[in-house]
Amino acid sequence: GNGAHVQALVIGTGYGGSVAALRLAQAGVAVEMIEMGMAWDTPGSDGKIFCNLTSPDERSFWLRTETKQPVGYFLGIPIDRSIPSYTGILDAEDFAGITVYQGRGIGGGSLVNGGMAVTPKQENFGAILPSVDPNEMYNVYYPRANAGLGAGVIPNSWFNTTQWYEFARVGQKQAGRSGFPFEFVPDVYDWNYMQQEDAGTVPRSALAQELLYGNNYGKKSLQKTYIPAALATGKVNISPLHKVTSVSPASGGGYTVLMNQLDTSGNVIVTKEVTADKVVFAAGSVGTSKLLVQMRDTGQLPNLNDQVGQGWGDNGNIMVGRANQIWDPTGANQSTIPCGGIDNWTAGGAFAEVAPLPIGIETWASLYLSITKNPHRAQFSWNSSTQKVDLSWQQAWKQDGITMAKTIFDKINSTEGTIYRTDLFGTYKTWQDELTYHPLGGAVLNQATDNYGRLTAYPGLYVMDGALIPGNTSVNPFVTITALAERNIENIIANGG
Ligand code: FDA
């Protein structure tokens, strides 16, 4: 409540925040978690907590009057629709050159993501986090993260036979015919549950077009893993619909944290002030970077160093669709959960997830989300005239990612005698080059912070999320974010801060 004093305050309830809360609580520290989004624990009038991809309602987007679907067109026709403005689950946050998609609610990105739990190849790790000992990561922290998250691979026999993964088998076959390795990737979806969905013995979730706006049953989001473990310690409290707006040193020691309590229309209903001995910034790459840059440049935390706000990248995200031959249908029935990708990282700088297009009709389309080695990095800066934080990313920089993704898809098109789809991201628009799902950086490890996430100018302030990672992970990022948080919080606890 207002005026309270807490031992540790964690801003955000995504991967970094949940790991920090659990480990601090296990070490005996009382933790208050502050989350701007909703709790997502109460069914709506349809009996479901979350809505599905094909019928987005007010629950779908964060304070928008129209959906902003990543695949926003079909046959070149826009498919976005009007929705009531509400504190919904998926935020499509617009900057000048890019829209950054993020989860809002208790569980952060784990509520909306595809659950792909990918550990980078160890030979690529040095380029991801050069100051981190890879042996420690691969022997201790990646295994700890994967166990805590509940990652597993699709059972092979089911993959090979089920109609729900025909789209992925087409992807596998075509990768092979063009000489690319197809790699199964683990996911946190409960694969046994999905097979029961198929058998019709349980309510459907992945097989009922649920993904971007939440998953009602089978996905092990943080709501089923780290967060209940943290709450079970009895030392953690979570406040949803509270947005942190300011952190500054308190006169008697510790930090003053200001926050706005929101209603479901996004209006501020009350402003609160709390003091905390320690504050963990885990608001995600964008949320943490925006807060820190604003605090530094408006004088609340003036001694934050000039690396704060630097080193932001899009993990090279690029989406594209291909039109298959008539004899290669991808299936009217598609699971929403991806299970594999095409690896051309070393030769071409691209790793392409074979993604579903689960709209319930045969489309003959193959959709891919590629992660590329795009070298561009942007910075956050405080704009005193708009009183907002800007991001310097330019849309033209996506061309590097497109060039890398083409090393895979030009080859596959040539082998198969096929072409790109131009009707999914606009009218005659081939590449989705306007968004990222994987914001990374802004408070890079060992640059903006020490080698464990401490903001050393301010004892007791830490960064614990995707802001620490310098723009790219070579694969989907949440396992790396989780593993790095496990590493950092262990060091912070062991050293008393
Ligand atoms: P994360 O964003 O998870 O959490 C930050 C939390 O802080 C949010 O809940 C936010 O609401 C809250 N917050 C922000 N500002 C605040 C403030 N001022 N006050 C209070 N709270 C605040 N990754 C992957 O590895 N595999 C995958 O399959 C996918 N798929 C995918 C699909 C889609 C559609 C998206 C949007 C993202 C993915 N991702 C993914 C990316 C993954 O979800 C992402 O990298 C992580 O969630 C980032 O974890 P963090 O802990 O950094 O922040």
Coordinates of C-alpha atoms and ligand atoms in Angstrom, one line a residue:
G1 CA 0.0 0.0 0.0
N2 CA 0.9 3.7 -0.2
G3 CA 3.7 4.7 2.1
A4 CA 4.9 1.1 2.7
H5 CA 8.5 0.0 3.1
V6 CA 9.6 -3.2 1.3
Q7 CA 12.8 -5.1 1.3
A8 CA 12.9 -5.8 -2.4
L9 CA 10.7 -4.4 -5.1
V10 CA 10.7 -6.1 -8.5
I11 CA 9.4 -4.1 -11.5
G12 CA 7.8 -6.5 -13.9
T13 CA 6.7 -10.1 -13.7
G14 CA 8.3 -11.6 -16.9
Y15 CA 11.2 -14.0 -17.0
G16 CA 13.8 -11.9 -15.3
G17 CA 11.4 -10.6 -12.6
S18 CA 10.0 -14.1 -11.8
V19 CA 13.5 -15.6 -11.4
A20 CA 14.6 -12.7 -9.2
A21 CA 11.5 -12.9 -7.0
L22 CA 11.7 -16.6 -6.5
R23 CA 15.4 -16.7 -5.6
L24 CA 15.3 -13.6 -3.4
A25 CA 12.3 -15.1 -1.5
Q26 CA 14.0 -18.4 -1.1
A27 CA 16.9 -16.5 0.5
G28 CA 14.5 -15.0 3.0
V29 CA 13.9 -11.6 1.4
A30 CA 10.3 -10.2 1.3
V31 CA 9.5 -9.2 -2.3
E32 CA 6.9 -6.9 -3.8
M33 CA 6.4 -7.5 -7.5
I34 CA 4.8 -4.6 -9.5
E35 CA 3.1 -5.3 -12.8
M36 CA 1.4 -2.8 -15.1
G37 CA -0.7 -5.5 -16.8
M38 CA -3.6 -7.5 -15.4
A39 CA -3.5 -10.7 -13.3
W40 CA -5.2 -12.9 -16.0
D41 CA -6.7 -15.2 -13.5
T42 CA -10.4 -14.6 -14.0
P43 CA -12.6 -15.9 -16.9
G44 CA -14.6 -13.5 -19.1
S45 CA -18.2 -13.9 -20.0
D46 CA -17.3 -16.8 -22.4
G47 CA -15.8 -18.8 -19.5
K48 CA -12.3 -18.3 -20.8
I49 CA -9.5 -16.2 -19.5
F50 CA -8.0 -15.6 -22.9
C51 CA -9.4 -15.0 -26.4
N52 CA -8.2 -16.7 -29.5
L53 CA -6.4 -15.6 -32.7
T54 CA -9.4 -15.6 -35.0
S55 CA -11.8 -13.7 -32.7
P56 CA -9.8 -11.0 -30.9
D57 CA -11.9 -9.0 -28.4
E58 CA -11.0 -6.3 -25.9
R59 CA -8.7 -8.8 -24.1
S60 CA -6.4 -9.0 -27.1
F61 CA -4.5 -5.6 -27.1
W62 CA -3.1 -3.2 -24.7
L63 CA -5.1 0.1 -25.0
R64 CA -5.9 0.1 -28.7
T65 CA -9.1 0.7 -30.5
E66 CA -8.1 -1.6 -33.4
T67 CA -6.1 -4.8 -33.4
K68 CA -2.6 -4.7 -34.9
Q69 CA -2.1 -8.3 -36.0
P70 CA 1.4 -9.3 -37.0
V71 CA 0.0 -11.1 -40.0
G72 CA -2.4 -8.2 -40.7
Y73 CA -3.6 -9.1 -44.2
F74 CA -5.0 -12.1 -46.1
L75 CA -5.2 -12.1 -49.9
G76 CA -4.0 -8.5 -49.6
I77 CA -7.1 -7.5 -47.6
P78 CA -6.6 -6.0 -44.1
I79 CA -8.0 -8.2 -41.4
D80 CA -7.6 -5.9 -38.3
R81 CA -10.8 -5.1 -36.5
S82 CA -12.2 -2.6 -34.0
I83 CA -12.0 -3.5 -30.3
P84 CA -12.9 -1.6 -27.1
S85 CA -9.8 0.0 -25.6
Y86 CA -8.8 -2.1 -22.6
T87 CA -5.7 -3.2 -20.7
G88 CA -5.4 -6.3 -22.9
I89 CA -2.6 -8.8 -23.0
L90 CA -0.5 -7.9 -26.1
D91 CA 1.1 -4.5 -26.4
A92 CA 2.1 -3.4 -29.9
E93 CA 4.3 -0.5 -28.8
D94 CA 5.0 1.9 -31.7
F95 CA 8.3 3.7 -32.0
A96 CA 9.3 5.8 -35.1
G97 CA 10.9 2.9 -37.0
I98 CA 9.5 -0.3 -35.4
T99 CA 6.6 -1.8 -33.5
V100 CA 7.7 -3.8 -30.5
Y101 CA 5.3 -6.6 -29.4
Q102 CA 5.3 -7.4 -25.7
G103 CA 3.1 -9.3 -23.2
R104 CA 1.3 -7.3 -20.5
G105 CA 0.2 -9.0 -17.3
I106 CA 1.4 -11.3 -14.6
G107 CA 3.8 -13.5 -16.5
G108 CA 5.0 -10.9 -19.0
G109 CA 5.9 -12.2 -22.4
S110 CA 5.3 -15.8 -21.3
L111 CA 1.6 -15.1 -21.6
V112 CA 1.7 -14.3 -25.3
N113 CA 4.7 -16.0 -26.7
G114 CA 5.1 -19.3 -28.7
G115 CA 6.8 -21.0 -25.9
M116 CA 9.9 -21.9 -28.0
A117 CA 12.5 -22.6 -25.4
V118 CA 15.8 -22.6 -27.3
T119 CA 19.3 -22.8 -25.9
P120 CA 21.8 -21.2 -28.3
K121 CA 24.6 -23.3 -29.7
Q122 CA 27.6 -23.0 -27.4
E123 CA 29.8 -22.0 -30.3
N124 CA 27.6 -18.9 -30.8
F125 CA 27.5 -17.9 -27.1
G126 CA 30.7 -15.8 -27.1
A127 CA 29.1 -13.4 -29.6
I128 CA 25.9 -13.2 -27.4
L129 CA 27.4 -12.5 -23.9
P130 CA 31.1 -12.2 -24.3
S131 CA 31.8 -11.4 -20.6
V132 CA 30.0 -14.5 -19.3
D133 CA 31.7 -17.8 -18.6
P134 CA 30.1 -20.2 -21.1
N135 CA 31.0 -23.3 -19.1
E136 CA 29.0 -22.0 -16.1
M137 CA 26.1 -21.2 -18.4
Y138 CA 26.0 -24.5 -20.2
N139 CA 26.7 -26.7 -17.1
V140 CA 24.6 -24.9 -14.5
Y141 CA 22.3 -22.0 -15.6
Y142 CA 20.9 -23.2 -18.9
P143 CA 19.9 -26.5 -17.4
R144 CA 18.4 -24.8 -14.4
A145 CA 16.4 -22.5 -16.6
N146 CA 15.2 -25.2 -18.9
A147 CA 14.1 -27.3 -15.9
G148 CA 12.4 -24.4 -14.2
L149 CA 10.5 -23.5 -17.4
G150 CA 9.5 -27.1 -18.3
A151 CA 10.9 -27.3 -21.8
G152 CA 10.4 -30.4 -23.9
V153 CA 10.5 -31.6 -27.6
I154 CA 7.5 -32.8 -29.6
P155 CA 7.3 -36.6 -29.5
N156 CA 8.6 -37.8 -32.8
S157 CA 5.9 -40.4 -33.6
W158 CA 3.2 -37.9 -33.1
F159 CA 5.0 -35.2 -35.1
N160 CA 5.3 -37.6 -38.0
T161 CA 1.6 -38.6 -38.2
T162 CA -0.6 -35.8 -36.8
Q163 CA -2.6 -33.5 -39.2
W164 CA -1.8 -30.6 -36.8
Y165 CA 1.9 -30.5 -37.8
E166 CA 1.5 -31.1 -41.5
F167 CA 2.7 -27.5 -41.9
A168 CA 5.9 -28.3 -40.0
R169 CA 6.5 -31.5 -41.9
V170 CA 6.3 -29.5 -45.2
G171 CA 8.9 -27.2 -43.7
Q172 CA 11.1 -30.1 -42.7
K173 CA 10.9 -31.7 -46.1
Q174 CA 11.6 -28.5 -48.0
A175 CA 14.5 -27.6 -45.8
G176 CA 16.1 -31.0 -46.4
R177 CA 15.6 -30.8 -50.2
S178 CA 17.5 -27.5 -50.2
G179 CA 20.3 -28.9 -48.0
F180 CA 19.5 -27.1 -44.8
P181 CA 19.3 -28.8 -41.4
F182 CA 15.8 -28.8 -39.8
E183 CA 16.1 -28.7 -36.1
F184 CA 13.4 -29.6 -33.6
V185 CA 13.2 -26.9 -30.9
P186 CA 11.9 -27.5 -27.4
D187 CA 8.7 -25.8 -26.3
V188 CA 7.1 -25.2 -22.9
Y189 CA 3.8 -26.4 -24.2
D190 CA 2.7 -29.7 -22.5
W191 CA 3.0 -32.1 -25.4
N192 CA 0.9 -34.8 -23.6
Y193 CA -1.8 -32.3 -23.1
M194 CA -1.8 -31.4 -26.8
Q195 CA -2.2 -35.0 -27.8
Q196 CA -5.2 -35.2 -25.4
E197 CA -6.6 -32.1 -27.2
D198 CA -6.3 -34.0 -30.4
A199 CA -8.0 -37.0 -28.9
G200 CA -10.8 -34.8 -27.7
T201 CA -10.5 -35.7 -24.1
V202 CA -9.6 -32.2 -22.8
P203 CA -10.5 -28.6 -23.7
R204 CA -8.5 -27.4 -26.7
S205 CA -6.0 -24.6 -26.5
A206 CA -3.0 -24.9 -29.0
L207 CA -5.4 -26.8 -31.3
A208 CA -8.1 -24.1 -30.9
Q209 CA -6.1 -21.1 -32.3
E210 CA -4.9 -19.8 -29.0
L211 CA -1.5 -18.1 -28.9
L212 CA -0.8 -14.4 -29.2
Y213 CA -3.7 -13.3 -26.9
G214 CA -2.9 -16.0 -24.3
N215 CA -3.3 -19.7 -24.0
N216 CA -6.0 -21.1 -21.7
Y217 CA -4.7 -24.6 -21.0
G218 CA -1.6 -26.4 -22.3
K219 CA 1.2 -23.8 -22.2
K220 CA 3.4 -23.7 -19.2
S221 CA 3.6 -19.9 -19.0
L222 CA 5.3 -18.3 -15.9
Q223 CA 1.9 -18.5 -14.3
K224 CA 2.4 -22.2 -14.0
T225 CA 6.1 -22.4 -13.2
Y226 CA 8.3 -19.7 -11.5
I227 CA 5.4 -17.5 -10.3
P228 CA 3.5 -20.1 -8.2
A229 CA 6.9 -21.3 -6.9
A230 CA 7.6 -17.7 -5.8
L231 CA 4.2 -17.3 -4.2
A232 CA 4.5 -20.6 -2.4
T233 CA 7.5 -19.2 -0.3
G234 CA 5.0 -16.9 1.4
K235 CA 7.4 -14.0 0.9
V236 CA 6.1 -12.6 -2.4
N237 CA 3.2 -10.3 -3.1
I238 CA 2.2 -9.2 -6.6
S239 CA 0.3 -6.0 -7.5
P240 CA -1.2 -6.1 -11.0
L241 CA -2.4 -2.9 -12.8
H242 CA 0.4 -0.9 -11.1
K243 CA 2.8 0.9 -13.4
V244 CA 6.1 2.2 -12.0
T245 CA 6.9 5.7 -13.1
S246 CA 9.9 6.8 -11.0
V247 CA 12.8 5.4 -8.9
S248 CA 15.1 7.7 -7.0
P249 CA 17.3 7.6 -3.9
A250 CA 15.3 8.1 -0.7
S251 CA 16.5 10.5 2.0
G252 CA 16.8 7.9 4.7
G253 CA 18.5 5.3 2.4
G254 CA 17.0 2.9 -0.1
Y255 CA 14.9 4.1 -3.0
T256 CA 11.6 5.9 -3.4
V257 CA 9.4 4.2 -6.0
L258 CA 6.4 6.0 -7.5
M259 CA 3.7 4.1 -9.3
N260 CA 0.3 4.6 -10.8
Q261 CA -2.6 2.2 -10.1
L262 CA -4.6 1.8 -13.4
D263 CA -8.1 0.8 -14.1
T264 CA -8.9 -1.5 -17.1
S265 CA -9.3 1.6 -19.3
G266 CA -5.8 2.6 -18.5
N267 CA -6.8 5.6 -16.4
V268 CA -4.7 6.4 -13.3
I269 CA -6.9 5.8 -10.2
V270 CA -4.4 6.5 -7.5
T271 CA -0.7 7.3 -7.3
K272 CA 1.4 5.5 -4.7
E273 CA 4.8 5.9 -3.1
V274 CA 6.8 3.1 -1.6
T275 CA 10.3 2.8 -0.3
A276 CA 12.5 -0.2 -1.1
D277 CA 15.9 -1.3 0.1
K278 CA 16.6 -2.9 -3.3
V279 CA 14.9 -2.4 -6.7
V280 CA 15.1 -4.9 -9.5
F281 CA 14.4 -3.5 -13.0
A282 CA 12.7 -6.4 -14.9
A283 CA 10.2 -4.5 -17.0
G284 CA 11.6 -6.0 -20.2
S285 CA 14.2 -4.6 -22.6
V286 CA 11.9 -1.7 -23.5
G287 CA 10.3 -1.1 -20.1
T288 CA 13.6 -1.1 -18.2
S289 CA 15.4 1.0 -20.8
K290 CA 12.7 3.6 -20.9
L291 CA 12.6 3.9 -17.1
L292 CA 16.4 4.1 -16.7
V293 CA 17.0 6.6 -19.5
Q294 CA 14.2 8.8 -18.2
M295 CA 15.5 8.6 -14.6
R296 CA 19.0 9.5 -15.7
D297 CA 18.1 12.3 -18.0
T298 CA 15.6 14.0 -15.8
G299 CA 17.9 13.9 -12.8
Q300 CA 16.4 11.2 -10.5
L301 CA 19.3 8.8 -11.1
P302 CA 21.8 11.2 -12.7
N303 CA 24.9 9.0 -12.1
L304 CA 23.7 6.1 -14.3
N305 CA 26.4 5.7 -16.9
D306 CA 26.2 6.7 -20.6
Q307 CA 25.8 3.0 -21.7
V308 CA 22.3 3.1 -20.3
G309 CA 20.0 3.2 -23.3
Q310 CA 22.6 1.8 -25.7
G311 CA 22.9 -1.5 -27.6
W312 CA 19.3 -2.2 -28.5
G313 CA 18.5 -4.7 -31.2
D314 CA 15.5 -6.6 -32.7
N315 CA 17.1 -10.1 -32.6
G316 CA 17.0 -9.8 -36.4
N317 CA 13.3 -10.6 -36.5
I318 CA 11.9 -10.9 -40.1
M319 CA 8.7 -12.7 -41.1
V320 CA 7.9 -14.0 -44.6
G321 CA 5.4 -16.4 -46.3
R322 CA 6.0 -18.7 -49.2
A323 CA 3.3 -20.0 -51.6
N324 CA 3.6 -23.8 -51.9
Q325 CA 2.8 -25.9 -54.9
I326 CA -0.7 -27.4 -55.0
W327 CA 0.7 -30.8 -54.1
D328 CA 2.2 -29.4 -50.9
P329 CA -0.8 -28.4 -48.7
T330 CA 0.1 -27.2 -45.2
G331 CA -3.2 -28.2 -43.7
A332 CA -6.4 -26.5 -42.6
N333 CA -5.8 -27.7 -39.0
Q334 CA -2.6 -26.3 -37.5
S335 CA -1.3 -26.2 -34.0
T336 CA -0.4 -22.7 -32.8
I337 CA 2.9 -24.0 -31.2
P338 CA 5.9 -24.1 -33.5
C339 CA 8.3 -27.1 -33.0
G340 CA 11.2 -26.7 -35.4
G341 CA 13.4 -24.4 -37.4
I342 CA 15.8 -24.2 -40.4
D343 CA 19.4 -23.5 -39.5
N344 CA 21.6 -21.4 -41.7
W345 CA 23.2 -19.3 -39.0
T346 CA 26.8 -20.0 -39.7
A347 CA 26.7 -19.6 -43.4
G348 CA 23.9 -17.1 -43.9
G349 CA 23.2 -15.5 -40.5
A350 CA 19.6 -16.8 -40.3
F351 CA 17.6 -19.3 -38.2
A352 CA 14.1 -19.6 -39.4
E353 CA 11.3 -20.9 -37.2
V354 CA 8.6 -22.7 -39.2
A355 CA 5.5 -21.0 -38.0
P356 CA 1.9 -21.9 -38.2
L357 CA -0.8 -19.9 -40.0
P358 CA -3.7 -21.4 -38.0
I359 CA -6.7 -19.8 -39.6
G360 CA -8.7 -23.0 -40.1
I361 CA -8.6 -23.2 -43.9
E362 CA -6.0 -24.6 -46.4
T363 CA -3.8 -21.7 -47.5
W364 CA -0.9 -23.6 -49.1
A365 CA 1.3 -21.0 -47.3
S366 CA 4.4 -21.6 -45.3
L367 CA 5.1 -18.9 -42.8
Y368 CA 8.4 -18.3 -41.1
L369 CA 9.7 -16.1 -38.3
S370 CA 13.5 -15.7 -38.9
I371 CA 16.0 -14.7 -36.4
T372 CA 18.9 -13.1 -38.2
K373 CA 22.3 -11.7 -37.4
N374 CA 21.3 -8.1 -38.2
P375 CA 24.2 -6.0 -36.9
H376 CA 22.3 -2.7 -36.4
R377 CA 21.9 -1.3 -32.9
A378 CA 19.6 1.5 -31.8
Q379 CA 19.6 3.7 -28.7
F380 CA 16.9 5.0 -26.4
S381 CA 17.0 8.7 -25.6
W382 CA 14.9 11.1 -23.5
N383 CA 12.9 13.6 -25.6
S384 CA 12.3 16.6 -23.4
S385 CA 9.7 18.2 -25.7
T386 CA 7.4 15.1 -25.9
Q387 CA 8.4 13.9 -22.4
K388 CA 8.8 10.5 -23.8
V389 CA 11.6 8.1 -24.6
D390 CA 12.5 7.6 -28.3
L391 CA 14.2 4.7 -29.9
S392 CA 16.5 5.4 -32.9
W393 CA 15.8 2.2 -34.9
Q394 CA 15.2 2.7 -38.6
Q395 CA 13.0 0.5 -40.7
A396 CA 15.6 0.5 -43.5
W397 CA 17.9 -1.4 -41.2
K398 CA 15.7 -4.5 -41.5
Q399 CA 17.1 -4.9 -45.0
D400 CA 20.2 -6.7 -43.5
G401 CA 17.8 -9.2 -41.9
I402 CA 15.9 -9.7 -45.1
T403 CA 19.2 -10.4 -47.0
M404 CA 20.1 -13.0 -44.4
A405 CA 16.6 -14.6 -44.4
K406 CA 16.8 -14.8 -48.2
T407 CA 19.8 -17.1 -48.0
I408 CA 17.3 -19.7 -46.8
F409 CA 14.1 -18.9 -48.7
D410 CA 15.5 -17.9 -52.1
K411 CA 17.1 -21.3 -52.2
I412 CA 14.0 -23.1 -51.1
N413 CA 11.9 -21.2 -53.7
S414 CA 14.4 -22.2 -56.4
T415 CA 14.4 -25.8 -55.4
E416 CA 10.6 -26.0 -55.1
G417 CA 9.8 -23.8 -58.1
T418 CA 7.8 -21.5 -55.8
I419 CA 7.4 -17.8 -54.9
Y420 CA 7.0 -15.6 -51.9
R421 CA 3.5 -14.7 -50.7
T422 CA 2.9 -11.0 -51.1
D423 CA -0.6 -10.8 -49.5
L424 CA 0.0 -11.4 -45.8
F425 CA 1.7 -8.2 -44.6
G426 CA 0.1 -5.7 -47.0
T427 CA -0.9 -5.5 -50.6
Y428 CA 2.1 -6.7 -52.6
K429 CA 4.3 -6.7 -49.6
T430 CA 6.6 -9.7 -49.1
W431 CA 8.5 -9.0 -45.9
Q432 CA 7.1 -8.2 -42.4
D433 CA 9.9 -5.7 -41.6
E434 CA 8.0 -3.4 -39.3
L435 CA 8.1 -5.3 -36.0
T436 CA 10.0 -7.4 -33.5
Y437 CA 8.8 -9.9 -30.9
H438 CA 12.3 -10.1 -29.4
P439 CA 13.5 -6.7 -28.1
L440 CA 16.9 -7.1 -26.5
G441 CA 19.4 -4.6 -24.9
G442 CA 19.3 -1.0 -23.7
A443 CA 21.1 -1.8 -20.4
V444 CA 23.8 -4.2 -21.6
L445 CA 25.6 -6.5 -19.2
N446 CA 29.1 -5.4 -18.2
Q447 CA 28.5 -2.0 -20.0
A448 CA 25.5 -0.3 -18.4
T449 CA 25.8 -2.6 -15.4
D450 CA 28.6 -4.7 -13.9
N451 CA 29.0 -8.3 -15.0
Y452 CA 26.0 -9.4 -12.9
G453 CA 23.4 -6.7 -13.6
R454 CA 24.3 -4.3 -10.8
L455 CA 23.8 -0.5 -11.6
T456 CA 27.0 0.2 -9.6
A457 CA 26.4 4.0 -9.2
Y458 CA 23.4 3.1 -7.1
P459 CA 23.9 0.2 -4.6
G460 CA 20.8 -1.9 -4.5
L461 CA 19.6 -1.2 -8.0
Y462 CA 19.8 -4.1 -10.5
V463 CA 18.8 -4.9 -14.1
M464 CA 17.5 -8.5 -14.5
D465 CA 15.8 -8.9 -17.9
G466 CA 16.3 -8.8 -21.7
A467 CA 17.8 -5.3 -21.4
L468 CA 21.0 -7.0 -20.4
I469 CA 21.5 -8.8 -23.7
P470 CA 23.2 -6.9 -26.5
G471 CA 20.6 -7.1 -29.3
N472 CA 20.8 -10.7 -30.4
T473 CA 20.7 -14.2 -29.0
S474 CA 20.9 -16.2 -32.4
V475 CA 17.7 -18.0 -31.3
N476 CA 14.5 -17.1 -29.4
P477 CA 15.6 -15.3 -26.3
F478 CA 13.6 -16.3 -23.2
V479 CA 15.8 -19.3 -22.1
T480 CA 18.8 -17.1 -22.3
I481 CA 17.1 -14.3 -20.3
T482 CA 16.0 -16.8 -17.7
A483 CA 19.4 -18.5 -17.4
L484 CA 21.2 -15.2 -17.2
A485 CA 18.8 -14.0 -14.4
E486 CA 19.5 -17.3 -12.5
R487 CA 23.2 -16.6 -12.8
N488 CA 23.1 -13.0 -11.8
I489 CA 20.7 -13.3 -8.9
E490 CA 22.8 -16.1 -7.4
N491 CA 25.8 -13.9 -7.4
I492 CA 23.9 -10.9 -6.0
I493 CA 22.4 -13.0 -3.2
A494 CA 25.8 -14.7 -2.4
N495 CA 27.5 -11.3 -2.1
G496 CA 24.8 -9.6 -0.1
G497 CA 23.7 -7.3 -2.9
Ligands
FDA1 P1 9.0 -9.4 -20.2 O1 8.6 -8.5 -21.3 O2 8.6 -10.8 -20.3 O3 8.3 -8.9 -18.8 C1 8.4 -7.5 -18.5 C2 7.1 -7.2 -17.7 O4 7.2 -5.9 -17.1 C3 5.8 -7.2 -18.4 O5 4.9 -8.0 -17.8 C4 5.4 -5.7 -18.5 O6 4.0 -5.5 -18.5 C5 6.0 -5.2 -17.2 N1 6.3 -3.8 -17.1 C6 6.9 -3.0 -18.1 N2 7.0 -1.8 -17.7 C7 6.5 -1.7 -16.4 C8 6.4 -0.6 -15.5 N3 6.8 0.6 -15.8 N4 5.8 -0.9 -14.3 C9 5.3 -2.2 -14.0 N5 5.5 -3.2 -14.9 C10 6.0 -3.0 -16.1 N6 10.7 -15.8 -26.9 C11 11.2 -17.1 -26.9 O7 12.2 -17.4 -26.4 N7 10.4 -18.1 -27.6 C12 9.2 -17.8 -28.2 O8 8.6 -18.6 -28.8 C13 8.8 -16.4 -28.3 N8 7.7 -16.0 -28.9 C14 7.2 -14.7 -28.8 C15 6.0 -14.3 -29.4 C16 5.5 -13.1 -29.2 C17 4.2 -12.7 -29.8 C18 6.2 -12.1 -28.4 C19 5.7 -10.8 -28.1 C20 7.4 -12.5 -27.8 C21 7.9 -13.8 -28.0 N9 9.1 -14.2 -27.4 C22 9.6 -15.5 -27.5 C23 10.0 -13.2 -26.7 C24 9.9 -13.3 -25.1 O9 8.5 -13.4 -24.7 C25 10.6 -12.2 -24.5 O10 11.9 -12.2 -24.9 C26 10.5 -12.2 -23.0 O11 9.2 -12.3 -22.5 C27 11.3 -11.1 -22.3 O12 11.4 -11.4 -21.0 P2 11.8 -10.2 -19.9 O13 11.9 -10.8 -18.6 O14 12.9 -9.4 -20.5 O15 10.5 -9.2 -20.0

